[in-house]
XYZ file of N, CA, C and O in Angstrom:
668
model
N 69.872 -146.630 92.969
C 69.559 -148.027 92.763
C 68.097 -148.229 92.422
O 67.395 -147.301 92.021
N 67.748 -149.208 92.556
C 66.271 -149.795 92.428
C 65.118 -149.118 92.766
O 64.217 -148.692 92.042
N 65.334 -149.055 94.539
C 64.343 -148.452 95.075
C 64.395 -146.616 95.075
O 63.531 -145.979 95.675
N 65.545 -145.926 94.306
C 65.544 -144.592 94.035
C 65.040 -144.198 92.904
O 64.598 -143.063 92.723
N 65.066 -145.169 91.988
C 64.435 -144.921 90.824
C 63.169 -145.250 90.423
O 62.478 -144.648 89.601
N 62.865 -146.367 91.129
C 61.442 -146.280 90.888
C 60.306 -145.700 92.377
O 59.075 -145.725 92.406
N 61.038 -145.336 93.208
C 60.413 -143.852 93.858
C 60.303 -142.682 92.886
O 59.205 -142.284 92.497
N 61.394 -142.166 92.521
C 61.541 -141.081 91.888
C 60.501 -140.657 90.406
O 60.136 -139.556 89.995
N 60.267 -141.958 89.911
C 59.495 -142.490 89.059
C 57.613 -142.066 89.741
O 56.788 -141.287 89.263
N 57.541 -142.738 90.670
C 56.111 -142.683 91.328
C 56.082 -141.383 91.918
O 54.920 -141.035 92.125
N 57.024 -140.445 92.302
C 56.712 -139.019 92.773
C 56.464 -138.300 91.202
O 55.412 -137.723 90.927
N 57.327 -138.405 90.472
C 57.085 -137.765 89.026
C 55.384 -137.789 88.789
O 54.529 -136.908 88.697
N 55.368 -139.630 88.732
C 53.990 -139.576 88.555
C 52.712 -138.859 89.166
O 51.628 -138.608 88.639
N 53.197 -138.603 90.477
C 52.031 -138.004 90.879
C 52.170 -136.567 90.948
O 51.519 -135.998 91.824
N 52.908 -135.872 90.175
C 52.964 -134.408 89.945
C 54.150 -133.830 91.116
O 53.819 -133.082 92.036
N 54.933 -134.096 91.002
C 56.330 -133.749 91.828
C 57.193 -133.483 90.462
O 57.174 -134.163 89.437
N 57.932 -132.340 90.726
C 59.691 -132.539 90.103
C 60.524 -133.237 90.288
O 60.814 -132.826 91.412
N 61.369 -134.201 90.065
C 62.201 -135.223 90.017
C 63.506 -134.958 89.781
O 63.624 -134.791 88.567
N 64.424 -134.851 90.268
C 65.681 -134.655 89.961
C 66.433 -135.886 90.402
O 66.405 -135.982 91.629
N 67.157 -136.949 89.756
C 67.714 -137.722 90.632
C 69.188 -137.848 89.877
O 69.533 -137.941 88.699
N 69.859 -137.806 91.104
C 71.606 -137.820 91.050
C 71.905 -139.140 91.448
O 71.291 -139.618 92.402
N 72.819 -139.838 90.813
C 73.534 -140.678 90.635
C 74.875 -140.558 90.994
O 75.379 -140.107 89.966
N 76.197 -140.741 92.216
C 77.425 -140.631 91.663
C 78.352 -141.466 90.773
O 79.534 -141.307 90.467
N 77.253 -142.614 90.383
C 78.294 -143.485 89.503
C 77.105 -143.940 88.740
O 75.980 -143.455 88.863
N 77.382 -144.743 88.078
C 75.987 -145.487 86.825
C 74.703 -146.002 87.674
O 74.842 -146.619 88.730
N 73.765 -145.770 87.254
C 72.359 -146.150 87.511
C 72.517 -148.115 87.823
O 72.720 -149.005 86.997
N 72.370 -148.183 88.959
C 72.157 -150.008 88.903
C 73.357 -150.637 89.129
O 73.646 -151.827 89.006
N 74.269 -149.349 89.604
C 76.052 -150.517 89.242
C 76.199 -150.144 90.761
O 77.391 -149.892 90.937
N 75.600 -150.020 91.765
C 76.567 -150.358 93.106
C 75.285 -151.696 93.773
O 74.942 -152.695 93.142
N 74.850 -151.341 95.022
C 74.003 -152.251 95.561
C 72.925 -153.123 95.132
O 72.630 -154.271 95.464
N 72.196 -151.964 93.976
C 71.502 -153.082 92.679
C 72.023 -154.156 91.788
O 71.224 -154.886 91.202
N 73.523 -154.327 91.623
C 74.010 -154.902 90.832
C 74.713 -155.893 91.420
O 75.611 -156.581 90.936
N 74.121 -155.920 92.773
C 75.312 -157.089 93.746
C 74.532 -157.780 94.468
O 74.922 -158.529 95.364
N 72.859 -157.519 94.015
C 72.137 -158.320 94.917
C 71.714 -159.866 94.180
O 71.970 -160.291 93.053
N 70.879 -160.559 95.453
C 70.454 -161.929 95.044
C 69.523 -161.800 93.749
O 69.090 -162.876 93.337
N 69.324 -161.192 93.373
C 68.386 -161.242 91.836
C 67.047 -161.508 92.537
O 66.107 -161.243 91.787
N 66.744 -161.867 93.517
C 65.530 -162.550 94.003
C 64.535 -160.868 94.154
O 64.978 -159.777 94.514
N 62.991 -161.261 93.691
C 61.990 -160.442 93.971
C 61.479 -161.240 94.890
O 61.038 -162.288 94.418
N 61.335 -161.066 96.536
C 61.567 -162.082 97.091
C 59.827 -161.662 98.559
O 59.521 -160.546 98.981
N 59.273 -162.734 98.836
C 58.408 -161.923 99.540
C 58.985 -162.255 101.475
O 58.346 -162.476 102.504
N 60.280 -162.143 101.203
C 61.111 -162.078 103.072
C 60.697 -163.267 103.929
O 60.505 -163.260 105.145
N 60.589 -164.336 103.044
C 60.731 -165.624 103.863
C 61.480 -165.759 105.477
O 61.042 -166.426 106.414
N 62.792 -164.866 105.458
C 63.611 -165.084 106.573
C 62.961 -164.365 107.593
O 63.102 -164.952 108.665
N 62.154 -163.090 107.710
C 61.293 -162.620 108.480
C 60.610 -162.959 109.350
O 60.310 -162.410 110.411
N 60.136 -164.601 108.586
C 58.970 -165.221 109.370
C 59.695 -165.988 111.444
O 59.152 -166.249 112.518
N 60.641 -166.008 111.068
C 61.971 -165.952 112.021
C 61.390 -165.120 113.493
O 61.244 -165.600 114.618
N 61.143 -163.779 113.035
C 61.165 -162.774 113.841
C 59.463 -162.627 114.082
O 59.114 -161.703 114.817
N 58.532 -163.392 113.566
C 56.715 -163.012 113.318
C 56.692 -161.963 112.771
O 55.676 -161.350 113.098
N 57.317 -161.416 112.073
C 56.834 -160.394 111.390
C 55.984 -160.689 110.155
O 56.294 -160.420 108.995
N 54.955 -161.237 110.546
C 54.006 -161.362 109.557
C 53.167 -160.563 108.882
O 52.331 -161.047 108.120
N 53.276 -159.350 109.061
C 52.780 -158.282 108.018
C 53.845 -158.137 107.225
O 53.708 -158.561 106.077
N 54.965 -157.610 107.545
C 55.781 -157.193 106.991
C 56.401 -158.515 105.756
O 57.237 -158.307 104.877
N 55.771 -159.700 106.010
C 56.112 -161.131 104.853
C 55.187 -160.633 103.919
O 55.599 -160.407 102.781
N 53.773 -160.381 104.254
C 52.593 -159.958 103.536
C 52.779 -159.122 102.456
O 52.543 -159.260 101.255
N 53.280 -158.167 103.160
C 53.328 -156.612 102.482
C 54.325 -157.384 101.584
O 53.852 -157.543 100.458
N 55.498 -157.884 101.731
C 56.752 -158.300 101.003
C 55.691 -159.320 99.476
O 55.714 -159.216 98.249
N 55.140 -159.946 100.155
C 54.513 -161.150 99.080
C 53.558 -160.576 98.101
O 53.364 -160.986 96.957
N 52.878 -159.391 98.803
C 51.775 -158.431 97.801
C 53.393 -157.754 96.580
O 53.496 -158.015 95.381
N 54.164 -157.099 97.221
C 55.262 -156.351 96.247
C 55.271 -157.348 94.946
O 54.976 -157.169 93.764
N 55.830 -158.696 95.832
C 56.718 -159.496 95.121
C 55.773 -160.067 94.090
O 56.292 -160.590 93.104
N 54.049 -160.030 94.209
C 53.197 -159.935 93.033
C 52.741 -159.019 92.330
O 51.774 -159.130 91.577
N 53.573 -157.769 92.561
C 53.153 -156.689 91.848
C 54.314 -156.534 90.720
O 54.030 -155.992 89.651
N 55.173 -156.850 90.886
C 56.698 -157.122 90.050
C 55.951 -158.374 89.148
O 55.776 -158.195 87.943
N 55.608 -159.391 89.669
C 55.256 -160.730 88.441
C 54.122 -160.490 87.691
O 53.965 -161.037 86.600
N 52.974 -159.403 88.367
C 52.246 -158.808 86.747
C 52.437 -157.759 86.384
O 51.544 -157.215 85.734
N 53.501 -157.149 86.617
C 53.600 -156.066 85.798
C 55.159 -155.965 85.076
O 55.445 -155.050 84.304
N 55.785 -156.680 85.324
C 56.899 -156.959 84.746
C 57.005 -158.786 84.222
O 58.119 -159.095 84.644
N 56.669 -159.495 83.843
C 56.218 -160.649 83.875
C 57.941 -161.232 83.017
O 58.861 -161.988 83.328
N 57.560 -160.235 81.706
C 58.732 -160.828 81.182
C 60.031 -160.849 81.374
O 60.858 -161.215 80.539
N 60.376 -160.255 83.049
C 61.353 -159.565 83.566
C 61.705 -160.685 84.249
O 62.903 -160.958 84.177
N 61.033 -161.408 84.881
C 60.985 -162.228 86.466
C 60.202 -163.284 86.177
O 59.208 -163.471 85.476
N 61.001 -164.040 87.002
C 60.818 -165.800 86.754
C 60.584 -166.858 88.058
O 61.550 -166.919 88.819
N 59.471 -167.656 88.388
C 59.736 -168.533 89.388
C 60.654 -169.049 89.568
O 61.418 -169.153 88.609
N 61.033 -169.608 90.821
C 62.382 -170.341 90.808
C 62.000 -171.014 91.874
O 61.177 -170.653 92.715
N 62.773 -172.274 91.824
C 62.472 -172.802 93.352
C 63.259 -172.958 93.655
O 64.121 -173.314 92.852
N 63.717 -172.757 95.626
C 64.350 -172.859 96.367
C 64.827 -174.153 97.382
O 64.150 -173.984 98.396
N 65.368 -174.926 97.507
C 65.859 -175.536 97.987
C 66.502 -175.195 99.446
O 67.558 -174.563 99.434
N 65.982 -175.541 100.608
C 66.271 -175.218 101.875
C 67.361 -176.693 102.481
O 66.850 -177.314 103.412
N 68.068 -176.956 102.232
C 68.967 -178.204 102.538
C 68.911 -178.332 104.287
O 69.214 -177.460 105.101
N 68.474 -179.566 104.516
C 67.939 -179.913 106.082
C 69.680 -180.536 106.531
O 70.013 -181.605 106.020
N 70.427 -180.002 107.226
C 71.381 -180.380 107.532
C 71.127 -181.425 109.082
O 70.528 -181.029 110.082
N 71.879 -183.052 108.877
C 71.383 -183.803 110.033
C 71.618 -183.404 111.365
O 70.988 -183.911 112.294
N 72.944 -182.063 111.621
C 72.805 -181.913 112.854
C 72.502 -180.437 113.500
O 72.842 -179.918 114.564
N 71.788 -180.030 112.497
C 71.099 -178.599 112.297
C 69.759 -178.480 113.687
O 68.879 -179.296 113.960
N 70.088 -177.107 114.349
C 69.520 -176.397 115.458
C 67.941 -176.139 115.096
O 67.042 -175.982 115.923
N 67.817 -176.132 113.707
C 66.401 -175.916 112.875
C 66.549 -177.461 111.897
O 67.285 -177.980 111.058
N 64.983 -177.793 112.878
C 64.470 -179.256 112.248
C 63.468 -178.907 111.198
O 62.724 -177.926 111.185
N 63.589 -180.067 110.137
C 62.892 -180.086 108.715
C 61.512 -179.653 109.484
O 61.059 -178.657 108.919
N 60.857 -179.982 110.361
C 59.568 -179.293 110.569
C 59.252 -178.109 110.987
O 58.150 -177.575 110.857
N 60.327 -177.604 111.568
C 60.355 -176.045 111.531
C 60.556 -175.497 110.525
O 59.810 -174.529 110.378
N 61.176 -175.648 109.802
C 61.533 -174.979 107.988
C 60.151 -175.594 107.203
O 59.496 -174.797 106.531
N 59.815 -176.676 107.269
C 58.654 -177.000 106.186
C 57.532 -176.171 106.617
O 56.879 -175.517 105.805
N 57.222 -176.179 108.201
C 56.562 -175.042 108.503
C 56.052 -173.605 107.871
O 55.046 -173.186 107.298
N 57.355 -173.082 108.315
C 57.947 -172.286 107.766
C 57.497 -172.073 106.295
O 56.822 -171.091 105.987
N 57.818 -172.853 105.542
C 57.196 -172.469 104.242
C 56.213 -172.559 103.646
O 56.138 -172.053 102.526
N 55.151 -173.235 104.214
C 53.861 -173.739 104.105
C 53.449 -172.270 104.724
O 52.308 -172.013 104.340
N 53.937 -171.301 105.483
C 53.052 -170.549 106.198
C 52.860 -169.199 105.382
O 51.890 -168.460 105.214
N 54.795 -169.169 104.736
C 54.980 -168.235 103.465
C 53.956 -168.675 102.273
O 53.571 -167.812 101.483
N 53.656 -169.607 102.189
C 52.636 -169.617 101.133
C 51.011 -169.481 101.307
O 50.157 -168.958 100.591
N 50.947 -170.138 102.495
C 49.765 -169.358 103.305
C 49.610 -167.956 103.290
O 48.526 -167.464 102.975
N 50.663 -167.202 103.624
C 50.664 -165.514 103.368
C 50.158 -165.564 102.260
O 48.986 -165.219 102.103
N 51.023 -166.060 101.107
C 50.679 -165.134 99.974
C 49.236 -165.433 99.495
O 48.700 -164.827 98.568
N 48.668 -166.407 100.200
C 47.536 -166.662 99.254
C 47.169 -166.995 97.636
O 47.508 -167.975 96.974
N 46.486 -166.018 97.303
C 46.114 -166.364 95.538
C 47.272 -165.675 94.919
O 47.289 -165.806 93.695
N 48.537 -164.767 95.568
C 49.692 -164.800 95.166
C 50.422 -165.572 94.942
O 51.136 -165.468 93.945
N 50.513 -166.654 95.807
C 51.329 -168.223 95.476
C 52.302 -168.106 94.594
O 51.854 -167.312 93.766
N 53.454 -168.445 94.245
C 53.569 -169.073 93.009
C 54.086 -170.486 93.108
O 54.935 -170.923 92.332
N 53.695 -170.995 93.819
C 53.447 -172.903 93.781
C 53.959 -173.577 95.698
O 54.629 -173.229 96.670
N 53.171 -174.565 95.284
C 53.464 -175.171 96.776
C 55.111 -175.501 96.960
O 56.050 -175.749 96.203
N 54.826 -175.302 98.959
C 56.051 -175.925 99.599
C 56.426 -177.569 99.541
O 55.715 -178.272 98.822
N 57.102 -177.948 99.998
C 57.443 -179.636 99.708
C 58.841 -180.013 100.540
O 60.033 -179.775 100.346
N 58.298 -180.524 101.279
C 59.264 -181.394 101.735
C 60.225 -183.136 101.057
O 59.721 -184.117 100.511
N 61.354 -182.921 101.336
C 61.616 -183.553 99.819
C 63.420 -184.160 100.719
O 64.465 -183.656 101.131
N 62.532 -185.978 100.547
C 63.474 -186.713 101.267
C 65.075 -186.393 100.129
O 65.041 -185.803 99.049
N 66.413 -187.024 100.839
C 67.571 -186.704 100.553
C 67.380 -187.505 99.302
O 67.560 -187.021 98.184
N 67.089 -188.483 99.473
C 67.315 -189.825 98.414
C 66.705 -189.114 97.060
O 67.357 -189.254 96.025
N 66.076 -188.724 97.040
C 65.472 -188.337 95.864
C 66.704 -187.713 94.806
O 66.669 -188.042 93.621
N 67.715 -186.855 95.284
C 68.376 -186.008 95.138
C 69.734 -186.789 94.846
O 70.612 -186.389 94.082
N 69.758 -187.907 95.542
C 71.209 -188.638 95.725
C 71.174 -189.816 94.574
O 72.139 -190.469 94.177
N 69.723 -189.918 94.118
C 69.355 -190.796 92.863
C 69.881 -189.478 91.414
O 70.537 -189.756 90.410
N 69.477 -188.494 91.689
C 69.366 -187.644 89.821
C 70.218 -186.461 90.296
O 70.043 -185.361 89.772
N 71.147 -186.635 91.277
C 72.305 -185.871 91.091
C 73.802 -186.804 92.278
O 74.368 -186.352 93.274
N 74.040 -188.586 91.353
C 74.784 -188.401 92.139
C 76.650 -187.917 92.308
O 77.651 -188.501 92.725
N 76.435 -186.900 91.874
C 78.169 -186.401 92.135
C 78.523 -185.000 93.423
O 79.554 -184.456 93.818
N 76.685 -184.815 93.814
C 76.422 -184.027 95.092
C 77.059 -185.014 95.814
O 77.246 -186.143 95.362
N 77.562 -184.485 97.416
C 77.928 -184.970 98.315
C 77.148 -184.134 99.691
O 77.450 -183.116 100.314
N 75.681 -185.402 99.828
C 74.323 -185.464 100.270
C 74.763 -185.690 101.398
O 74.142 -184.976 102.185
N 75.792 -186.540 102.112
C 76.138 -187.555 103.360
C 75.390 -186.615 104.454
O 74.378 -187.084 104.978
N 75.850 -185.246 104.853
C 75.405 -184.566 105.923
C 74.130 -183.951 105.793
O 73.966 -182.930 106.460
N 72.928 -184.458 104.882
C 71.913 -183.487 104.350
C 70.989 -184.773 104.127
O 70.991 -185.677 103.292
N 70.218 -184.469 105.211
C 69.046 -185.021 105.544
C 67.651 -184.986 104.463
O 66.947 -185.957 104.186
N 67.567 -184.250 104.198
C 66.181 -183.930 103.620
C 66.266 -182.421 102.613
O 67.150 -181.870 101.957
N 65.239 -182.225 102.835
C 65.180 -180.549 101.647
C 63.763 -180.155 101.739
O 62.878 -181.009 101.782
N 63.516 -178.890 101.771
C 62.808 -178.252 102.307
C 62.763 -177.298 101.331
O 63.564 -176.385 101.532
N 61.777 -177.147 99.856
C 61.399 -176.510 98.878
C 60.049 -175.261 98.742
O 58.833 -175.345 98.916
N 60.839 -174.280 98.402
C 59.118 -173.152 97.840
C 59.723 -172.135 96.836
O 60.847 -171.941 96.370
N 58.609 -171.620 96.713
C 59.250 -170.835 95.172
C 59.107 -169.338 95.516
O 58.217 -169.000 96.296
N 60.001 -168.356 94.935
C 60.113 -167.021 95.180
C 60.651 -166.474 93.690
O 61.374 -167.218 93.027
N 60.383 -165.528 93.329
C 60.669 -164.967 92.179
C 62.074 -163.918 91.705
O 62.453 -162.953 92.369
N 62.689 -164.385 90.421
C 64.135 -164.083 90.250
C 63.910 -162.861 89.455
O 62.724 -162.595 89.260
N 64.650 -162.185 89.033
C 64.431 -160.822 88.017
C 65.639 -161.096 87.596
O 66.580 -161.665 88.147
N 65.421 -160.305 85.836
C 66.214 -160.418 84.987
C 67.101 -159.585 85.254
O 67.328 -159.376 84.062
N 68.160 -158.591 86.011
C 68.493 -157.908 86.528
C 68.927 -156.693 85.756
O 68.884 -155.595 86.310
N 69.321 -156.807 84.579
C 69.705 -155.662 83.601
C 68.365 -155.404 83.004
O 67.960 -154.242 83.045
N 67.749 -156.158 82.553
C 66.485 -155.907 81.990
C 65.499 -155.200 83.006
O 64.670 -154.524 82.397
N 65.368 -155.166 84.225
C 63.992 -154.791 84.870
C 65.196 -153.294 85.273
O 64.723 -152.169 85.433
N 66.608 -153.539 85.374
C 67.078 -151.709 85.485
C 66.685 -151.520 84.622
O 65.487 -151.295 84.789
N 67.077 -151.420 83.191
C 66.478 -150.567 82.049
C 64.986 -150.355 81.893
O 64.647 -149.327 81.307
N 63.903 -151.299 82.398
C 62.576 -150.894 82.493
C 62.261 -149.912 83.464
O 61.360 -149.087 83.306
N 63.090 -149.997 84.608
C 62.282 -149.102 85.633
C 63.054 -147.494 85.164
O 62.483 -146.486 85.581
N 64.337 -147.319 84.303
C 64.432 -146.201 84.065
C 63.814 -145.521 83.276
O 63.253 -144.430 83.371
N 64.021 -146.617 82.050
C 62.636 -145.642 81.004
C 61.603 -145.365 81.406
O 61.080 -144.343 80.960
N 60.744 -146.344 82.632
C 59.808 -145.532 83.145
C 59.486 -144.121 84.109
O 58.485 -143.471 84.412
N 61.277 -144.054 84.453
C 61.343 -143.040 85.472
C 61.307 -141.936 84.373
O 60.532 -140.986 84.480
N 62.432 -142.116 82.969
C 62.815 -141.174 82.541
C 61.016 -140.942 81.835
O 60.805 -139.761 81.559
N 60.189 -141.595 81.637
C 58.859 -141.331 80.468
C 57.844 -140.367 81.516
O 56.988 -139.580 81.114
N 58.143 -140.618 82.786
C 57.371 -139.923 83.561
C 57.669 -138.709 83.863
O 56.845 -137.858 84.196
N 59.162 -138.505 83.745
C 59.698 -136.866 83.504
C 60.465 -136.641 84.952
O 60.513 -135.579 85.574
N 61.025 -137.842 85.314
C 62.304 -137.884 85.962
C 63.510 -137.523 85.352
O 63.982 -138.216 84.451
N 64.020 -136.565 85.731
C 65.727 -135.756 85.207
C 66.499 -136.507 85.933
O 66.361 -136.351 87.147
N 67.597 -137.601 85.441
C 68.661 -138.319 85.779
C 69.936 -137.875 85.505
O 70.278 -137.549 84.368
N 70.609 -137.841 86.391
C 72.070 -136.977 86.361
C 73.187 -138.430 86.977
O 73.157 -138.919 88.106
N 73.875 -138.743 86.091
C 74.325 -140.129 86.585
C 76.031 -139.497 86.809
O 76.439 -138.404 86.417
N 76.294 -139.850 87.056
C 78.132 -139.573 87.636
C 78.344 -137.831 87.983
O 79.091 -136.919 87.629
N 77.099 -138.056 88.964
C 77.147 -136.687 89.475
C 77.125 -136.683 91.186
O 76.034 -136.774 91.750
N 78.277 -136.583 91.913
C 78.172 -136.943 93.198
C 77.651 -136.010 94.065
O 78.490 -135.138 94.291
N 76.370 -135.791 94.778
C 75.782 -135.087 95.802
C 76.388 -134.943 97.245
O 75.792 -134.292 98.103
């Protein structure tokens, strides 16, 4: 998947042999079923693991300049449900703090964002149980496009790929 190939890629680079086996196509099991999101682990912040958001938010800006044309802002929508255990100020929190992490990584402010807004320029949603909304942005990847980049880079670095070869 993802993270085998572009390991395999960065050991090449630094003067290692590379052999990597595949038992089925490059990108077609767990890479090909995920959220698309290059994401810097918003849900983390849950647990304080606040390095580990960091480290996630530095990645998740190392993917948007170096793959730029791969991956796209997006914004997220956190839907404040009225009889929800987590209040809009714990989630707006919450995301104000993810953007605090990232710092001059950013890619745009959090926002808290009454229902009405939503029940005016979309009304065929059914808003009744949804209080509010709770917005920040995290980054999407083109998903076929950034596999085929990270292989040619595995394969240019002198990674040997053996695909429907089961280990």
């Amino acid at each position: 998947g993802v993270n085998g190939v572009f390991i395999s890629s960065l050991l090449s680079k630094n003067g290692y042999k590379v052999d990597l086996f595949e038992k089925s196509k490059l990108m077609s099991e767990t890479s090909s079923s995920s959220s698309k999101l290059l994401h810097g682990g918003i849900r983390y912040l849950e647990n304080f693991e606040f390095n580990l958001v960091r480290q996630s938010l530095i990645d998740r800006y190392w993917w948007k300049k170096n793959a730029p044309n791969l991956s796209s802002k997006v914004n997220i929508l956190i839907p404040i449900i009225k009889e929800s255990k987590r209040s809009w100020l714990i989630l707006y929190i919450g995301s104000k703090l993810y953007q605090l992490l990232a710092g001059k990584r950013s890619l745009g402010p959090s926002r808290y964002i009454k229902n009405i807004y939503y029940k005016k320029k979309y009304d065929e949603l059914n808003l009744n149980n949804i209080s509010s909304f709770v917005s920040f942005f995290d980054l999407q990847m083109d998903e076929s496009g950034l596999s085929r980049w990270l292989i040619d880079k595995a394969i240019s670095s002198g990674v040997n790929i053996y695909e429907d070869t089961e280990v």
